[in-house]
Amino acid sequence: LANRGGALFNTGDSTIEESYFHHNAITDENTPVNLSPEGDAIMNLNQMDIIKSTISNNGQLLSNPNNTSLQSAEYALHVNPNGGISPFPVTSITNSTIANNAFAGVRSDRGRTRISQSTIANHPNFGLRFSRNLDHQGEIQLSISNSIIVNSETQNCNALENIPADETDITSHSNASTDDSCDFHIENITDPLIGGLHYWGGSTPTLMISHDGDVSEEGLACSDEDQRGGSRPLDADNDGISFCDLGAVEVNRTIDPLSDLIFKDEFEL
């Protein structure tokens, strides 16, 4: 619990790897003058790499014995140049899961953000909200590849098709969304997830995808591992040809469920 960045407020060069950020929140009590409370789990003002990590269930605390007032409408991960004082912040999210947070997923506010082989899912508000940095016009400010942004109650993205084409690297890659707000190659798919957030292998909880759904074997040029440390690519649909699955998890038919689940849900974490 903090004023800015519930678990981590970053002003340097940080790498987060195989980590689990959960049940963090921010408060508006004792907030610095002229600085709003932001980032339920993480606020990044400089350089950050997030690798094989999960950010979930933030915006709420496991306990609050002092009844501290919590901000109720904040993003789990907030990228911001601190009113222009800080350098152009750069955030890289790879093989990671950002899901089930109390309000929303990622807020990229005038920073450069790269999302690769990641899952952003199950938020009441935006999965990803992006704002351009006008001091960096004509530069790539948002890159998304082999990722899924799904199941947001408001919409998954804030109409990314309206961003100038020379400032994004999205449409040339395989990505998928359950609506049409992200300008992705694959849009308006049915929910590709089965079960809930769970330890499906590896050191952090993840969300499992269906082996024969719309995000199975749709990726190209992926790395050789998923968030769990499992091999990529694998033959999820058992047709003898291996392509990468979209999102943080590569389905392994020998160990992963091949149908929807009833009991293996988030309450078991």
PDB file of C-alpha atoms in Angstrom:
ATOM      1  CA  LEU A   1       0.000   0.000   0.000  1.00  0.00           C
ATOM      2  CA  ALA A   2       1.430   3.371  -1.055  1.00  0.00           C
ATOM      3  CA  ASN A   3       0.479   6.714  -2.612  1.00  0.00           C
ATOM      4  CA  ARG A   4       2.021   5.938  -6.038  1.00  0.00           C
ATOM      5  CA  GLY A   5       2.835   2.400  -7.105  1.00  0.00           C
ATOM      6  CA  GLY A   6       1.236   0.180  -4.474  1.00  0.00           C
ATOM      7  CA  ALA A   7       4.120  -2.313  -4.516  1.00  0.00           C
ATOM      8  CA  LEU A   8       6.762  -0.611  -6.676  1.00  0.00           C
ATOM      9  CA  PHE A   9       7.511   2.976  -7.665  1.00  0.00           C
ATOM     10  CA  ASN A  10      10.289   2.866 -10.256  1.00  0.00           C
ATOM     11  CA  THR A  11      12.510   5.786 -11.237  1.00  0.00           C
ATOM     12  CA  GLY A  12      15.549   3.762 -12.355  1.00  0.00           C
ATOM     13  CA  ASP A  13      16.289   0.791 -14.594  1.00  0.00           C
ATOM     14  CA  SER A  14      14.458  -2.261 -13.245  1.00  0.00           C
ATOM     15  CA  THR A  15      13.909  -5.859 -14.309  1.00  0.00           C
ATOM     16  CA  ILE A  16      11.037  -7.857 -12.825  1.00  0.00           C
ATOM     17  CA  GLU A  17      11.315 -11.567 -13.574  1.00  0.00           C
ATOM     18  CA  GLU A  18       9.283 -14.558 -12.386  1.00  0.00           C
ATOM     19  CA  SER A  19       7.454 -12.367  -9.877  1.00  0.00           C
ATOM     20  CA  TYR A  20       3.854 -12.207  -8.669  1.00  0.00           C
ATOM     21  CA  PHE A  21       2.336  -8.826  -7.743  1.00  0.00           C
ATOM     22  CA  HIS A  22      -1.058  -9.266  -6.112  1.00  0.00           C
ATOM     23  CA  HIS A  23      -3.388  -7.530  -3.644  1.00  0.00           C
ATOM     24  CA  ASN A  24      -1.581  -4.199  -3.708  1.00  0.00           C
ATOM     25  CA  ALA A  25      -3.373  -0.861  -3.750  1.00  0.00           C
ATOM     26  CA  ILE A  26      -2.876   2.882  -3.513  1.00  0.00           C
ATOM     27  CA  THR A  27      -4.332   5.482  -1.189  1.00  0.00           C
ATOM     28  CA  ASP A  28      -4.958   9.195  -1.585  1.00  0.00           C
ATOM     29  CA  GLU A  29      -3.905   9.803   2.010  1.00  0.00           C
ATOM     30  CA  ASN A  30      -0.726  11.912   2.374  1.00  0.00           C
ATOM     31  CA  THR A  31      -0.283  12.190  -1.400  1.00  0.00           C
ATOM     32  CA  PRO A  32       2.556  14.541  -2.502  1.00  0.00           C
ATOM     33  CA  VAL A  33       1.396  17.975  -3.670  1.00  0.00           C
ATOM     34  CA  ASN A  34       0.397  18.126  -7.370  1.00  0.00           C
ATOM     35  CA  LEU A  35       0.979  14.374  -7.853  1.00  0.00           C
ATOM     36  CA  SER A  36      -2.023  12.112  -8.176  1.00  0.00           C
ATOM     37  CA  PRO A  37      -2.019   8.571  -6.753  1.00  0.00           C
ATOM     38  CA  GLU A  38      -1.525   6.073  -9.619  1.00  0.00           C
ATOM     39  CA  GLY A  39      -0.555   2.441 -10.205  1.00  0.00           C
ATOM     40  CA  ASP A  40      -2.244  -0.068  -7.895  1.00  0.00           C
ATOM     41  CA  ALA A  41       0.707  -2.457  -8.210  1.00  0.00           C
ATOM     42  CA  ILE A  42       3.437  -0.666 -10.174  1.00  0.00           C
ATOM     43  CA  MET A  43       4.206   2.837 -11.370  1.00  0.00           C
ATOM     44  CA  ASN A  44       7.049   3.165 -13.870  1.00  0.00           C
ATOM     45  CA  LEU A  45       8.679   6.517 -14.581  1.00  0.00           C
ATOM     46  CA  ASN A  46      11.801   5.252 -16.348  1.00  0.00           C
ATOM     47  CA  GLN A  47      12.988   1.853 -17.684  1.00  0.00           C
ATOM     48  CA  MET A  48      11.294  -1.432 -16.768  1.00  0.00           C
ATOM     49  CA  ASP A  49      11.320  -4.982 -18.120  1.00  0.00           C
ATOM     50  CA  ILE A  50       8.577  -7.314 -16.893  1.00  0.00           C
ATOM     51  CA  ILE A  51       9.371 -10.935 -17.776  1.00  0.00           C
ATOM     52  CA  LYS A  52       7.508 -14.151 -16.921  1.00  0.00           C
ATOM     53  CA  SER A  53       5.529 -12.361 -14.214  1.00  0.00           C
ATOM     54  CA  THR A  54       1.922 -11.990 -13.137  1.00  0.00           C
ATOM     55  CA  ILE A  55       0.096  -8.868 -11.936  1.00  0.00           C
ATOM     56  CA  SER A  56      -3.368  -9.703 -10.613  1.00  0.00           C
ATOM     57  CA  ASN A  57      -5.989  -8.872  -7.989  1.00  0.00           C
ATOM     58  CA  ASN A  58      -4.558  -5.420  -7.343  1.00  0.00           C
ATOM     59  CA  GLY A  59      -6.725  -2.523  -6.236  1.00  0.00           C
ATOM     60  CA  GLN A  60      -7.762  -4.512  -3.194  1.00  0.00           C
ATOM     61  CA  LEU A  61      -5.973  -5.685  -0.072  1.00  0.00           C
ATOM     62  CA  LEU A  62      -6.030  -9.057   1.666  1.00  0.00           C
ATOM     63  CA  SER A  63      -6.627  -7.112   4.868  1.00  0.00           C
ATOM     64  CA  ASN A  64      -7.001  -3.466   5.832  1.00  0.00           C
ATOM     65  CA  PRO A  65      -6.934  -3.287   9.641  1.00  0.00           C
ATOM     66  CA  ASN A  66      -6.524   0.511   9.680  1.00  0.00           C
ATOM     67  CA  ASN A  67      -9.389   1.086   7.229  1.00  0.00           C
ATOM     68  CA  THR A  68      -7.120   3.117   4.980  1.00  0.00           C
ATOM     69  CA  SER A  69      -8.971   4.840   2.152  1.00  0.00           C
ATOM     70  CA  LEU A  70      -8.177   3.135  -1.181  1.00  0.00           C
ATOM     71  CA  GLN A  71      -8.339   4.615  -4.659  1.00  0.00           C
ATOM     72  CA  SER A  72     -10.983   2.643  -6.526  1.00  0.00           C
ATOM     73  CA  ALA A  73     -10.357   3.456 -10.216  1.00  0.00           C
ATOM     74  CA  GLU A  74      -6.683   2.891 -10.941  1.00  0.00           C
ATOM     75  CA  TYR A  75      -4.674   0.743 -13.326  1.00  0.00           C
ATOM     76  CA  ALA A  76      -2.575  -2.116 -12.009  1.00  0.00           C
ATOM     77  CA  LEU A  77       0.434  -0.937 -14.044  1.00  0.00           C
ATOM     78  CA  HIS A  78       0.791   2.779 -14.754  1.00  0.00           C
ATOM     79  CA  VAL A  79       3.491   4.238 -17.027  1.00  0.00           C
ATOM     80  CA  ASN A  80       3.884   8.001 -16.789  1.00  0.00           C
ATOM     81  CA  PRO A  81       6.686  10.575 -17.282  1.00  0.00           C
ATOM     82  CA  ASN A  82       5.678  12.303 -14.049  1.00  0.00           C
ATOM     83  CA  GLY A  83       4.366  15.457 -15.666  1.00  0.00           C
ATOM     84  CA  GLY A  84       7.272  15.652 -18.110  1.00  0.00           C
ATOM     85  CA  ILE A  85       9.928  15.808 -15.395  1.00  0.00           C
ATOM     86  CA  SER A  86      11.121  12.246 -15.907  1.00  0.00           C
ATOM     87  CA  PRO A  87      12.650  10.781 -19.104  1.00  0.00           C
ATOM     88  CA  PHE A  88      10.448   9.143 -21.747  1.00  0.00           C
ATOM     89  CA  PRO A  89       9.559   5.954 -19.803  1.00  0.00           C
ATOM     90  CA  VAL A  90      10.002   2.593 -21.531  1.00  0.00           C
ATOM     91  CA  THR A  91       8.147  -0.521 -20.385  1.00  0.00           C
ATOM     92  CA  SER A  92       8.613  -3.983 -21.873  1.00  0.00           C
ATOM     93  CA  ILE A  93       6.137  -6.757 -20.944  1.00  0.00           C
ATOM     94  CA  THR A  94       7.147 -10.232 -22.142  1.00  0.00           C
ATOM     95  CA  ASN A  95       5.643 -13.655 -21.405  1.00  0.00           C
ATOM     96  CA  SER A  96       3.542 -12.151 -18.630  1.00  0.00           C
ATOM     97  CA  THR A  97      -0.039 -12.127 -17.351  1.00  0.00           C
ATOM     98  CA  ILE A  98      -1.927  -9.018 -16.225  1.00  0.00           C
ATOM     99  CA  ALA A  99      -5.394 -10.095 -15.197  1.00  0.00           C
ATOM    100  CA  ASN A 100      -8.282  -9.941 -12.735  1.00  0.00           C
ATOM    101  CA  ASN A 101      -7.344  -6.574 -11.275  1.00  0.00           C
ATOM    102  CA  ALA A 102     -10.047  -4.586  -9.523  1.00  0.00           C
ATOM    103  CA  PHE A 103     -10.325  -1.816 -12.124  1.00  0.00           C
ATOM    104  CA  ALA A 104      -8.058  -2.020 -15.167  1.00  0.00           C
ATOM    105  CA  GLY A 105      -4.841  -3.463 -16.562  1.00  0.00           C
ATOM    106  CA  VAL A 106      -2.187  -1.246 -18.185  1.00  0.00           C
ATOM    107  CA  ARG A 107      -2.127   2.542 -18.508  1.00  0.00           C
ATOM    108  CA  SER A 108       0.590   3.710 -20.893  1.00  0.00           C
ATOM    109  CA  ASP A 109       0.476   7.488 -20.526  1.00  0.00           C
ATOM    110  CA  ARG A 110       3.071   9.116 -22.818  1.00  0.00           C
ATOM    111  CA  GLY A 111       5.568   6.285 -22.502  1.00  0.00           C
ATOM    112  CA  ARG A 112       6.937   3.699 -24.928  1.00  0.00           C
ATOM    113  CA  THR A 113       5.358   0.303 -24.250  1.00  0.00           C
ATOM    114  CA  ARG A 114       6.213  -3.063 -25.781  1.00  0.00           C
ATOM    115  CA  ILE A 115       3.946  -6.063 -25.119  1.00  0.00           C
ATOM    116  CA  SER A 116       4.992  -9.472 -26.400  1.00  0.00           C
ATOM    117  CA  GLN A 117       3.605 -12.971 -25.813  1.00  0.00           C
ATOM    118  CA  SER A 118       1.454 -11.744 -22.957  1.00  0.00           C
ATOM    119  CA  THR A 119      -2.102 -12.087 -21.671  1.00  0.00           C
ATOM    120  CA  ILE A 120      -4.138  -9.105 -20.454  1.00  0.00           C
ATOM    121  CA  ALA A 121      -7.566 -10.251 -19.338  1.00  0.00           C
ATOM    122  CA  ASN A 122     -10.667  -9.961 -17.192  1.00  0.00           C
ATOM    123  CA  HIS A 123     -10.874  -6.308 -16.169  1.00  0.00           C
ATOM    124  CA  PRO A 124     -13.956  -4.179 -15.422  1.00  0.00           C
ATOM    125  CA  ASN A 125     -12.395  -1.300 -17.379  1.00  0.00           C
ATOM    126  CA  PHE A 126      -9.729  -1.160 -20.106  1.00  0.00           C
ATOM    127  CA  GLY A 127      -7.195  -3.922 -20.529  1.00  0.00           C
ATOM    128  CA  LEU A 128      -4.866  -1.356 -22.139  1.00  0.00           C
ATOM    129  CA  ARG A 129      -5.258   2.395 -22.325  1.00  0.00           C
ATOM    130  CA  PHE A 130      -2.634   4.241 -24.345  1.00  0.00           C
ATOM    131  CA  SER A 131      -1.859   7.954 -24.791  1.00  0.00           C
ATOM    132  CA  ARG A 132       0.744   9.322 -27.213  1.00  0.00           C
ATOM    133  CA  ASN A 133       3.740  11.396 -26.203  1.00  0.00           C
ATOM    134  CA  LEU A 134       3.607  14.433 -28.486  1.00  0.00           C
ATOM    135  CA  ASP A 135       7.307  15.104 -27.912  1.00  0.00           C
ATOM    136  CA  HIS A 136       8.054  11.808 -29.692  1.00  0.00           C
ATOM    137  CA  GLN A 137       5.847  12.066 -32.759  1.00  0.00           C
ATOM    138  CA  GLY A 138       6.857   9.769 -35.597  1.00  0.00           C
ATOM    139  CA  GLU A 139       8.522   7.283 -33.225  1.00  0.00           C
ATOM    140  CA  ILE A 140       7.195   3.830 -32.364  1.00  0.00           C
ATOM    141  CA  GLN A 141       5.503   4.299 -29.007  1.00  0.00           C
ATOM    142  CA  LEU A 142       3.396   1.132 -28.784  1.00  0.00           C
ATOM    143  CA  SER A 143       4.330  -2.353 -29.979  1.00  0.00           C
ATOM    144  CA  ILE A 144       2.205  -5.465 -29.424  1.00  0.00           C
ATOM    145  CA  SER A 145       2.977  -8.941 -30.743  1.00  0.00           C
ATOM    146  CA  ASN A 146       1.726 -12.506 -30.142  1.00  0.00           C
ATOM    147  CA  SER A 147      -0.506 -11.258 -27.325  1.00  0.00           C
ATOM    148  CA  ILE A 148      -4.146 -11.335 -26.287  1.00  0.00           C
ATOM    149  CA  ILE A 149      -6.237  -8.620 -24.628  1.00  0.00           C
ATOM    150  CA  VAL A 150      -9.610 -10.110 -23.737  1.00  0.00           C
ATOM    151  CA  ASN A 151     -12.744  -9.996 -21.596  1.00  0.00           C
ATOM    152  CA  SER A 152     -12.738  -6.336 -20.538  1.00  0.00           C
ATOM    153  CA  GLU A 153     -16.198  -5.180 -19.491  1.00  0.00           C
ATOM    154  CA  THR A 154     -15.773  -1.659 -20.912  1.00  0.00           C
ATOM    155  CA  GLN A 155     -13.555  -2.376 -23.913  1.00  0.00           C
ATOM    156  CA  ASN A 156     -10.172  -4.023 -24.291  1.00  0.00           C
ATOM    157  CA  CYS A 157      -8.295  -0.975 -25.674  1.00  0.00           C
ATOM    158  CA  ASN A 158      -9.025   2.704 -26.248  1.00  0.00           C
ATOM    159  CA  ALA A 159      -9.453   2.647 -30.047  1.00  0.00           C
ATOM    160  CA  LEU A 160      -5.820   2.068 -30.974  1.00  0.00           C
ATOM    161  CA  GLU A 161      -6.622   2.437 -34.676  1.00  0.00           C
ATOM    162  CA  ASN A 162      -6.713   6.213 -34.118  1.00  0.00           C
ATOM    163  CA  ILE A 163      -3.010   6.383 -33.248  1.00  0.00           C
ATOM    164  CA  PRO A 164      -0.795   7.473 -36.178  1.00  0.00           C
ATOM    165  CA  ALA A 165       0.457   4.420 -38.051  1.00  0.00           C
ATOM    166  CA  ASP A 166       4.104   5.438 -37.744  1.00  0.00           C
ATOM    167  CA  GLU A 167       3.827   5.422 -33.936  1.00  0.00           C
ATOM    168  CA  THR A 168       2.570   1.854 -33.485  1.00  0.00           C
ATOM    169  CA  ASP A 169       3.763  -1.616 -34.410  1.00  0.00           C
ATOM    170  CA  ILE A 170       0.607  -3.691 -34.019  1.00  0.00           C
ATOM    171  CA  THR A 171      -1.094  -4.623 -37.265  1.00  0.00           C
ATOM    172  CA  SER A 172       1.910  -6.449 -38.716  1.00  0.00           C
ATOM    173  CA  HIS A 173       1.840  -8.955 -35.823  1.00  0.00           C
ATOM    174  CA  SER A 174      -0.581 -11.637 -34.696  1.00  0.00           C
ATOM    175  CA  ASN A 175      -2.646 -10.494 -31.718  1.00  0.00           C
ATOM    176  CA  ALA A 176      -6.205 -11.275 -30.639  1.00  0.00           C
ATOM    177  CA  SER A 177      -9.009  -9.490 -28.810  1.00  0.00           C
ATOM    178  CA  THR A 178     -12.598 -10.226 -27.828  1.00  0.00           C
ATOM    179  CA  ASP A 179     -13.703  -6.899 -29.355  1.00  0.00           C
ATOM    180  CA  ASP A 180     -12.500  -4.580 -32.130  1.00  0.00           C
ATOM    181  CA  SER A 181     -10.962  -1.780 -30.039  1.00  0.00           C
ATOM    182  CA  CYS A 182      -7.294  -2.843 -30.273  1.00  0.00           C
ATOM    183  CA  ASP A 183      -6.788  -2.817 -34.062  1.00  0.00           C
ATOM    184  CA  PHE A 184      -5.595  -6.424 -33.884  1.00  0.00           C
ATOM    185  CA  HIS A 185      -5.205  -8.975 -36.645  1.00  0.00           C
ATOM    186  CA  ILE A 186      -7.762 -11.249 -34.919  1.00  0.00           C
ATOM    187  CA  GLU A 187     -10.818  -9.523 -33.446  1.00  0.00           C
ATOM    188  CA  ASN A 188     -14.197 -10.273 -31.881  1.00  0.00           C
ATOM    189  CA  ILE A 189     -13.215 -13.773 -30.810  1.00  0.00           C
ATOM    190  CA  THR A 190     -15.060 -15.774 -28.183  1.00  0.00           C
ATOM    191  CA  ASP A 191     -13.474 -16.069 -24.747  1.00  0.00           C
ATOM    192  CA  PRO A 192     -10.297 -18.136 -25.341  1.00  0.00           C
ATOM    193  CA  LEU A 193      -9.623 -18.883 -21.667  1.00  0.00           C
ATOM    194  CA  ILE A 194     -10.505 -22.004 -19.716  1.00  0.00           C
ATOM    195  CA  GLY A 195     -10.422 -22.354 -15.943  1.00  0.00           C
ATOM    196  CA  GLY A 196      -9.100 -19.455 -13.905  1.00  0.00           C
ATOM    197  CA  LEU A 197      -5.854 -17.924 -12.706  1.00  0.00           C
ATOM    198  CA  HIS A 198      -3.902 -20.896 -11.390  1.00  0.00           C
ATOM    199  CA  TYR A 199      -0.426 -22.385 -11.039  1.00  0.00           C
ATOM    200  CA  TRP A 200      -0.468 -24.300 -14.311  1.00  0.00           C
ATOM    201  CA  GLY A 201       3.293 -24.820 -13.989  1.00  0.00           C
ATOM    202  CA  GLY A 202       6.190 -22.448 -13.496  1.00  0.00           C
ATOM    203  CA  SER A 203       6.710 -20.025 -10.647  1.00  0.00           C
ATOM    204  CA  THR A 204       3.748 -17.690 -11.272  1.00  0.00           C
ATOM    205  CA  PRO A 205       0.006 -18.235 -11.828  1.00  0.00           C
ATOM    206  CA  THR A 206      -1.256 -17.970 -15.401  1.00  0.00           C
ATOM    207  CA  LEU A 207      -4.442 -18.210 -17.446  1.00  0.00           C
ATOM    208  CA  MET A 208      -4.901 -21.292 -19.626  1.00  0.00           C
ATOM    209  CA  ILE A 209      -6.178 -21.051 -23.195  1.00  0.00           C
ATOM    210  CA  SER A 210      -8.223 -23.552 -25.132  1.00  0.00           C
ATOM    211  CA  HIS A 211      -6.090 -25.855 -27.269  1.00  0.00           C
ATOM    212  CA  ASP A 212      -8.389 -25.471 -30.279  1.00  0.00           C
ATOM    213  CA  GLY A 213      -9.637 -21.894 -29.822  1.00  0.00           C
ATOM    214  CA  ASP A 214      -9.081 -18.726 -31.809  1.00  0.00           C
ATOM    215  CA  VAL A 215      -5.673 -17.953 -30.255  1.00  0.00           C
ATOM    216  CA  SER A 216      -4.204 -21.430 -30.635  1.00  0.00           C
ATOM    217  CA  GLU A 217      -1.262 -21.661 -33.072  1.00  0.00           C
ATOM    218  CA  GLU A 218      -1.836 -18.146 -34.430  1.00  0.00           C
ATOM    219  CA  GLY A 219       1.524 -16.641 -33.467  1.00  0.00           C
ATOM    220  CA  LEU A 220       4.686 -16.104 -35.474  1.00  0.00           C
ATOM    221  CA  ALA A 221       8.326 -15.483 -34.551  1.00  0.00           C
ATOM    222  CA  CYS A 222       7.933 -16.293 -30.864  1.00  0.00           C
ATOM    223  CA  SER A 223      10.636 -16.958 -28.299  1.00  0.00           C
ATOM    224  CA  ASP A 224      11.449 -20.558 -27.330  1.00  0.00           C
ATOM    225  CA  GLU A 225       9.676 -20.434 -23.932  1.00  0.00           C
ATOM    226  CA  ASP A 226       6.332 -19.361 -22.466  1.00  0.00           C
ATOM    227  CA  GLN A 227       5.718 -17.723 -19.074  1.00  0.00           C
ATOM    228  CA  ARG A 228       5.936 -21.104 -17.342  1.00  0.00           C
ATOM    229  CA  GLY A 229       9.299 -21.942 -18.908  1.00  0.00           C
ATOM    230  CA  GLY A 230       7.655 -24.467 -21.236  1.00  0.00           C
ATOM    231  CA  SER A 231       8.765 -24.893 -24.837  1.00  0.00           C
ATOM    232  CA  ARG A 232       7.441 -22.846 -27.757  1.00  0.00           C
ATOM    233  CA  PRO A 233       6.096 -23.617 -30.296  1.00  0.00           C
ATOM    234  CA  LEU A 234       4.102 -26.820 -29.713  1.00  0.00           C
ATOM    235  CA  ASP A 235       1.423 -28.585 -31.730  1.00  0.00           C
ATOM    236  CA  ALA A 236      -1.643 -27.609 -29.683  1.00  0.00           C
ATOM    237  CA  ASP A 237      -4.238 -28.870 -32.164  1.00  0.00           C
ATOM    238  CA  ASN A 238      -2.383 -32.116 -32.867  1.00  0.00           C
ATOM    239  CA  ASP A 239      -2.253 -31.648 -36.645  1.00  0.00           C
ATOM    240  CA  GLY A 240       1.460 -32.381 -36.921  1.00  0.00           C
ATOM    241  CA  ILE A 241       2.443 -28.719 -37.427  1.00  0.00           C
ATOM    242  CA  SER A 242       3.681 -26.481 -34.600  1.00  0.00           C
ATOM    243  CA  PHE A 243       2.939 -22.758 -34.400  1.00  0.00           C
ATOM    244  CA  CYS A 244       3.077 -20.428 -31.411  1.00  0.00           C
ATOM    245  CA  ASP A 245      -0.030 -19.857 -29.317  1.00  0.00           C
ATOM    246  CA  LEU A 246      -0.933 -16.241 -28.592  1.00  0.00           C
ATOM    247  CA  GLY A 247      -0.602 -15.005 -25.036  1.00  0.00           C
ATOM    248  CA  ALA A 248       1.614 -15.945 -22.112  1.00  0.00           C
ATOM    249  CA  VAL A 249       0.950 -19.698 -22.198  1.00  0.00           C
ATOM    250  CA  GLU A 250       1.828 -22.296 -24.850  1.00  0.00           C
ATOM    251  CA  VAL A 251      -0.559 -25.240 -24.576  1.00  0.00           C
ATOM    252  CA  ASN A 252       1.150 -28.569 -23.932  1.00  0.00           C
ATOM    253  CA  ARG A 253      -1.243 -31.392 -24.757  1.00  0.00           C
ATOM    254  CA  THR A 254       0.596 -33.846 -22.506  1.00  0.00           C
ATOM    255  CA  ILE A 255       0.073 -31.887 -19.262  1.00  0.00           C
ATOM    256  CA  ASP A 256      -2.528 -29.157 -19.850  1.00  0.00           C
ATOM    257  CA  PRO A 257      -6.342 -29.487 -19.782  1.00  0.00           C
ATOM    258  CA  LEU A 258      -8.001 -29.851 -23.169  1.00  0.00           C
ATOM    259  CA  SER A 259     -11.494 -28.861 -22.051  1.00  0.00           C
ATOM    260  CA  ASP A 260     -13.104 -26.224 -19.879  1.00  0.00           C
ATOM    261  CA  LEU A 261     -12.834 -26.638 -16.105  1.00  0.00           C
ATOM    262  CA  ILE A 262     -15.219 -26.208 -13.221  1.00  0.00           C
ATOM    263  CA  PHE A 263     -13.137 -26.623 -10.066  1.00  0.00           C
ATOM    264  CA  LYS A 264      -9.622 -25.511 -10.960  1.00  0.00           C
ATOM    265  CA  ASP A 265     -10.417 -21.861 -10.505  1.00  0.00           C
ATOM    266  CA  GLU A 266      -8.885 -18.855  -8.821  1.00  0.00           C
ATOM    267  CA  PHE A 267     -10.202 -19.729  -5.327  1.00  0.00           C
ATOM    268  CA  GLU A 268      -7.532 -22.451  -5.150  1.00  0.00           C
ATOM    269  CA  LEU A 269      -4.621 -19.976  -5.253  1.00  0.00           C
TER     270      LEU A 269
END
